[in-house]
Amino acid sequence: MITCLALSASLDVTYLVDTLHLGGITRPREVHRVAGGKGLNVARAAATLGAPVRAVAPLGGEVGVLVSSLLLGSDIDLIAVDTVGQTRTCVSIAPDDDDRLTELYEPSEPLPASAWDAVVASVRALPEDPGGWFVLSGSVAPGVEL
């Protein structure tokens, strides 16, 4: 089992556009939304490759609910820890006429001590897995002292 700790989860939104019109209106041709942030991206990649995966992530607000729902029915066993504030959203804009990706990443909201304690308790409650892996990937939300 691979356990991924995602301390700065996000809703990753990718807009595929013909051309990015700075200062004007650009209408996406396609929109993709996935549960993201480095920790959940690692979990998704490992699950795609067939590994048994679980993720522990503090999630808050309506965006946190959406991130959690995007993982329902996936091969990732999510342990969502409720927190105050809103889970961040990260936006990528990929134009066809340019090989540069434009990215807008919201910062993570501070993780209160009570939520951090709940994350630690969730990790400690996991069954021992002598052959397993533990992944901490991505940024650490403000307020967390490792």
XYZ file of N, CA and C in Angstrom:
438
model
N 0.850 -1.182 0.000
C 0.000 0.000 0.000
C 0.890 1.238 0.000
N 0.524 2.195 -0.826
C 1.191 3.495 -0.848
C 0.256 4.490 -0.173
N 0.759 5.170 0.835
C -0.004 6.208 1.520
C 0.595 7.556 1.156
N -0.243 8.434 0.614
C 0.199 9.777 0.228
C -0.411 10.801 1.171
N 0.439 11.597 1.787
C -0.018 12.681 2.642
C -0.016 13.957 1.811
N -1.193 14.521 1.609
C -1.360 15.703 0.752
C -1.744 16.890 1.621
N -0.746 17.608 2.109
C -1.003 18.708 3.033
C -1.424 19.997 2.336
N -1.367 20.020 1.030
C -1.766 21.208 0.271
C -2.537 20.779 -0.976
N -3.602 20.020 -0.736
C -4.427 19.520 -1.843
C -5.073 20.697 -2.574
N -5.539 20.421 -3.778
C -6.190 21.481 -4.552
C -7.184 20.882 -5.534
N -7.996 21.759 -6.059
C -8.787 21.442 -7.238
C -7.970 21.958 -8.399
N -7.519 21.065 -9.266
C -6.740 21.467 -10.434
C -7.675 21.593 -11.628
N -7.716 22.779 -12.204
C -8.572 23.065 -13.354
C -7.661 23.400 -14.531
N -7.854 22.703 -15.634
C -7.086 22.973 -16.847
C -8.042 23.427 -17.948
N -7.730 24.591 -18.519
C -8.489 25.117 -19.641
C -7.677 24.901 -20.911
N -8.257 24.195 -21.875
C -7.651 24.047 -23.194
C -8.294 25.090 -24.102
N -7.444 25.956 -24.681
C -7.943 27.056 -25.500
C -7.205 27.079 -26.835
N -7.823 27.689 -27.831
C -7.141 27.872 -29.121
C -6.035 28.903 -28.968
N -6.399 30.067 -28.404
C -5.471 31.172 -28.194
C -5.815 31.845 -26.877
N -4.804 32.199 -26.104
C -5.019 32.942 -24.862
C -5.003 34.431 -25.200
N -6.095 35.115 -24.946
C -6.223 36.543 -25.248
C -6.017 37.326 -23.957
N -4.792 37.767 -23.712
C -4.519 38.564 -22.520
C -5.294 39.878 -22.605
N -5.977 40.208 -21.521
C -6.755 41.444 -21.492
C -8.083 41.333 -22.210
N -8.439 40.161 -22.682
C -9.701 39.964 -23.398
C -10.377 38.690 -22.918
N -11.393 38.281 -23.608
C -12.145 37.065 -23.261
C -11.572 35.885 -24.030
N -11.328 34.814 -23.313
C -10.903 33.552 -23.915
C -11.894 32.487 -23.474
N -12.485 31.818 -24.408
C -13.441 30.754 -24.081
C -12.770 29.400 -24.251
N -12.712 28.621 -23.169
C -12.085 27.291 -23.263
C -12.866 26.369 -24.183
N -12.126 25.574 -24.903
C -12.687 24.523 -25.751
C -13.008 23.302 -24.895
N -12.158 23.069 -23.894
C -12.354 21.963 -22.958
C -11.953 22.426 -21.565
N -12.600 21.847 -20.555
C -12.257 22.117 -19.161
C -12.112 20.775 -18.459
N -10.998 20.616 -17.762
C -10.739 19.386 -17.003
C -10.549 19.752 -15.536
N -11.248 19.027 -14.653
C -11.119 19.245 -13.215
C -10.717 17.930 -12.554
N -9.657 17.975 -11.765
C -9.200 16.784 -11.053
C -8.797 17.167 -9.638
N -8.867 16.166 -8.760
C -8.327 16.334 -7.412
C -6.819 16.420 -7.568
N -6.228 17.506 -7.095
C -4.817 17.721 -7.363
C -4.005 18.210 -6.193
N -2.938 18.879 -6.541
C -1.874 19.164 -5.593
C -0.895 18.006 -5.711
N 0.357 18.243 -5.415
C 1.393 17.218 -5.637
C 1.057 15.879 -4.988
N 0.601 15.885 -3.736
C 0.314 14.630 -3.037
C -0.778 13.812 -3.703
N -1.870 14.468 -4.112
C -2.953 13.735 -4.778
C -2.578 13.369 -6.204
N -1.717 14.169 -6.847
C -1.234 13.793 -8.179
C -0.391 12.521 -8.107
N 0.446 12.412 -7.082
C 1.245 11.190 -6.886
C 0.302 10.007 -6.663
N -0.711 10.199 -5.830
C -1.668 9.124 -5.542
C -2.378 8.678 -6.816
N -2.803 9.643 -7.628
C -3.510 9.313 -8.870
C -2.599 8.566 -9.837
N -1.340 8.998 -9.945
C -0.390 8.331 -10.835
C -0.134 6.900 -10.379
N 0.069 6.707 -9.088
C 0.325 5.358 -8.561
C -0.888 4.451 -8.771
N -2.089 4.992 -8.552
C -3.303 4.201 -8.767
C -3.464 3.838 -10.237
N -3.140 4.762 -11.128
C -3.216 4.497 -12.568
C -2.282 3.359 -12.961
N -1.149 3.273 -12.277
C -0.177 2.202 -12.557
C -0.541 0.893 -11.856
N -1.657 0.893 -11.117
C -2.147 -0.338 -10.512
C -1.766 -0.551 -9.065
N -1.116 0.406 -8.434
C -0.726 0.249 -7.034
C -1.920 0.497 -6.121
N -1.981 -0.211 -4.995
C -2.996 0.126 -3.995
C -2.581 1.426 -3.307
N -3.509 2.385 -3.272
C -3.168 3.734 -2.794
C -4.244 4.256 -1.857
N -3.762 4.968 -0.859
C -4.673 5.766 -0.034
C -4.035 7.134 0.128
N -4.876 8.126 0.357
C -4.397 9.492 0.544
C -5.047 10.080 1.780
N -4.258 10.835 2.520
C -4.753 11.585 3.669
C -4.605 13.050 3.305
N -5.721 13.796 3.368
C -5.675 15.193 2.947
C -6.641 16.034 3.771
N -6.156 17.161 4.300
C -7.088 18.116 4.900
C -7.821 18.855 3.783
N -9.149 18.870 3.872
C -9.976 19.488 2.832
C -11.025 20.360 3.499
N -11.257 21.550 2.930
C -12.226 22.453 3.526
C -13.093 23.157 2.517
N -14.263 23.554 2.949
C -15.176 24.344 2.140
C -15.768 23.569 0.979
N -16.454 24.310 0.105
C -17.102 23.703 -1.063
C -16.095 23.082 -2.023
N -14.936 23.704 -2.146
C -13.916 23.146 -3.034
C -13.407 21.823 -2.457
N -13.239 21.765 -1.140
C -12.821 20.515 -0.498
C -13.823 19.394 -0.736
N -15.106 19.721 -0.680
C -16.159 18.733 -0.958
C -16.042 18.252 -2.404
N -15.796 19.177 -3.336
C -15.658 18.793 -4.740
C -14.432 17.912 -4.950
N -13.307 18.260 -4.336
C -12.093 17.437 -4.451
C -12.380 16.027 -3.950
N -13.023 15.935 -2.805
C -13.374 14.628 -2.244
C -14.288 13.856 -3.185
N -15.292 14.534 -3.759
C -16.240 13.842 -4.653
C -15.562 13.389 -5.944
N -14.545 14.121 -6.400
C -13.829 13.712 -7.613
C -13.053 12.409 -7.403
N -12.768 12.082 -6.150
C -12.048 10.838 -5.867
C -12.982 9.669 -5.577
N -14.286 9.943 -5.413
C -15.239 8.851 -5.203
C -15.233 7.937 -6.413
N -15.217 6.662 -6.172
C -15.229 5.705 -7.268
C -13.877 5.521 -7.927
N -12.863 6.230 -7.441
C -11.524 6.043 -7.999
C -10.836 4.908 -7.244
N -9.618 4.611 -7.651
C -8.840 3.580 -6.971
C -8.029 4.150 -5.813
N -8.378 5.348 -5.385
C -7.693 5.983 -4.261
C -8.630 5.987 -3.065
N -8.174 5.419 -1.971
C -8.926 5.428 -0.726
C -8.593 6.736 -0.018
N -9.524 7.677 -0.019
C -9.283 8.999 0.555
C -9.699 9.041 2.015
N -8.802 9.531 2.843
C -9.112 9.863 4.226
C -9.090 11.384 4.284
N -10.275 11.978 4.211
C -10.398 13.439 4.207
C -10.522 13.932 5.636
N -9.705 14.905 5.974
C -9.748 15.526 7.294
C -10.385 16.901 7.119
N -11.504 17.110 7.809
C -12.195 18.396 7.702
C -11.343 19.510 8.295
N -11.331 20.638 7.593
C -10.640 21.811 8.092
C -11.442 23.053 7.740
N -11.164 24.129 8.450
C -11.825 25.397 8.147
C -11.158 26.000 6.925
N -11.793 26.969 6.338
C -11.222 27.598 5.154
C -11.561 26.797 3.914
N -11.062 27.281 2.818
C -11.370 26.714 1.511
C -10.133 26.018 0.944
N -10.314 24.811 0.447
C -9.238 24.149 -0.287
C -8.927 25.004 -1.510
N -7.664 25.106 -1.842
C -7.236 26.001 -2.923
C -7.604 25.456 -4.304
N -7.615 26.348 -5.269
C -7.830 25.998 -6.669
C -6.606 26.432 -7.464
N -6.149 25.567 -8.348
C -5.027 25.877 -9.228
C -5.511 25.771 -10.670
N -5.217 26.804 -11.453
C -5.705 26.884 -12.828
C -4.525 26.851 -13.792
N -4.639 26.026 -14.821
C -3.654 25.986 -15.906
C -4.382 26.288 -17.205
N -3.748 27.119 -18.036
C -4.322 27.473 -19.328
C -3.342 27.028 -20.409
N -3.826 26.129 -21.268
C -2.975 25.548 -22.308
C -3.492 25.956 -23.686
N -2.845 26.956 -24.306
C -3.267 27.360 -25.656
C -2.630 26.486 -26.726
N -3.386 26.221 -27.783
C -2.868 25.431 -28.910
C -1.778 26.157 -29.687
N -1.867 27.489 -29.743
C -0.949 28.252 -30.592
C 0.341 28.673 -29.876
N 0.575 28.128 -28.705
C 1.753 28.513 -27.927
C 2.127 27.322 -27.053
N 3.408 27.001 -26.967
C 3.806 25.843 -26.163
C 4.018 26.191 -24.696
N 3.668 27.420 -24.304
C 3.808 27.826 -22.909
C 2.499 27.613 -22.165
N 2.611 27.065 -20.975
C 1.466 26.842 -20.098
C 1.406 27.989 -19.111
N 0.241 28.612 -18.965
C 0.046 29.667 -17.971
C -0.623 29.042 -16.761
N -0.046 29.247 -15.579
C -0.556 28.620 -14.365
C -0.821 29.664 -13.290
N -1.954 29.537 -12.624
C -2.346 30.401 -11.520
C -2.617 29.498 -10.313
N -1.736 29.555 -9.325
C -1.854 28.678 -8.159
C -2.185 29.502 -6.923
N -3.362 29.233 -6.343
C -3.706 29.885 -5.087
C -2.804 29.335 -3.978
N -2.487 30.167 -3.002
C -1.755 29.641 -1.849
C -2.699 28.820 -0.973
N -2.143 27.912 -0.218
C -2.945 27.147 0.733
C -3.305 28.035 1.915
N -4.504 27.841 2.419
C -4.883 28.552 3.638
C -4.171 27.894 4.810
N -3.927 28.654 5.870
C -3.273 28.058 7.035
C -4.073 26.879 7.580
N -3.358 25.864 8.031
C -3.989 24.685 8.618
C -3.992 24.874 10.139
N -5.174 24.993 10.744
C -5.232 25.191 12.187
C -4.642 23.990 12.941
N -4.184 24.240 14.141
C -3.578 23.184 14.954
C -4.528 22.008 15.143
N -5.820 22.272 15.285
C -6.784 21.174 15.482
C -6.859 20.278 14.243
N -6.804 20.877 13.057
C -6.825 20.080 11.829
C -5.521 19.306 11.676
N -4.387 19.928 11.995
C -3.109 19.229 11.934
C -3.122 18.044 12.895
N -3.652 18.247 14.107
C -3.757 17.137 15.066
C -4.617 16.010 14.504
N -5.693 16.358 13.786
C -6.566 15.345 13.183
C -5.850 14.604 12.053
N -5.021 15.305 11.285
C -4.234 14.654 10.231
C -3.265 13.659 10.856
N -2.548 14.098 11.875
C -1.585 13.220 12.558
C -2.304 12.007 13.141
N -3.467 12.217 13.776
C -4.232 11.106 14.346
C -4.686 10.138 13.249
N -5.083 10.672 12.086
C -5.509 9.812 10.978
C -4.358 8.950 10.473
N -3.172 9.530 10.383
C -2.004 8.769 9.924
C -1.631 7.712 10.955
N -1.640 8.089 12.223
C -1.285 7.125 13.280
C -2.277 5.977 13.373
N -3.536 6.225 12.988
C -4.575 5.189 13.065
C -4.509 4.200 11.909
N -3.683 4.488 10.905
C -3.571 3.571 9.773
C -2.956 2.253 10.225
N -3.388 1.147 9.626
C -2.780 -0.139 9.983
C -1.312 -0.172 9.582
N -0.517 -0.877 10.370
C 0.901 -1.009 10.026
C 1.027 -1.764 8.708
N 1.955 -1.319 7.914
C 2.172 -1.906 6.597
C 3.675 -2.011 6.371
N 4.294 -3.107 6.851
C 5.754 -3.205 6.790
C 6.339 -3.074 5.387
N 5.618 -3.466 4.358
C 6.153 -3.375 3.000
C 5.645 -2.159 2.257
N 4.928 -1.286 2.962
C 4.310 -0.146 2.298
C 5.239 1.038 2.161
N 4.719 2.028 1.479
C 5.446 3.266 1.246
C 4.622 4.421 1.808
N 5.312 5.448 2.267
C 4.664 6.668 2.743
C 5.259 7.831 1.967
N 4.395 8.614 1.305
C 4.849 9.711 0.462
C 4.348 11.037 1.029
N 5.272 11.951 1.247
C 4.929 13.330 1.577
C 5.444 14.160 0.415
N 4.513 14.708 -0.366
C 4.900 15.402 -1.585
C 4.126 16.702 -1.692
N 4.805 17.740 -2.160
C 4.153 19.028 -2.326
C 4.474 19.973 -1.190
N 3.857 21.132 -1.254
C 4.111 22.122 -0.225
C 3.360 21.774 1.047
N 3.776 22.395 2.117
C 3.142 22.199 3.404
C 2.346 23.464 3.714
N 1.088 23.287 4.081
C 0.227 24.429 4.365
C 0.808 25.244 5.508
N 0.635 26.562 5.458
C 1.093 27.398 6.561
C 0.450 26.939 7.874
N 1.205 27.045 8.954
C 0.693 26.658 10.266
C 1.137 25.273 10.691
N 1.706 24.507 9.754
C 2.153 23.148 10.070
C 3.633 23.188 10.382
N 3.996 22.639 11.519
C 5.402 22.529 11.877
C 5.763 21.055 11.933
N 6.552 20.622 10.967
C 6.946 19.208 10.899
C 8.124 18.930 11.810
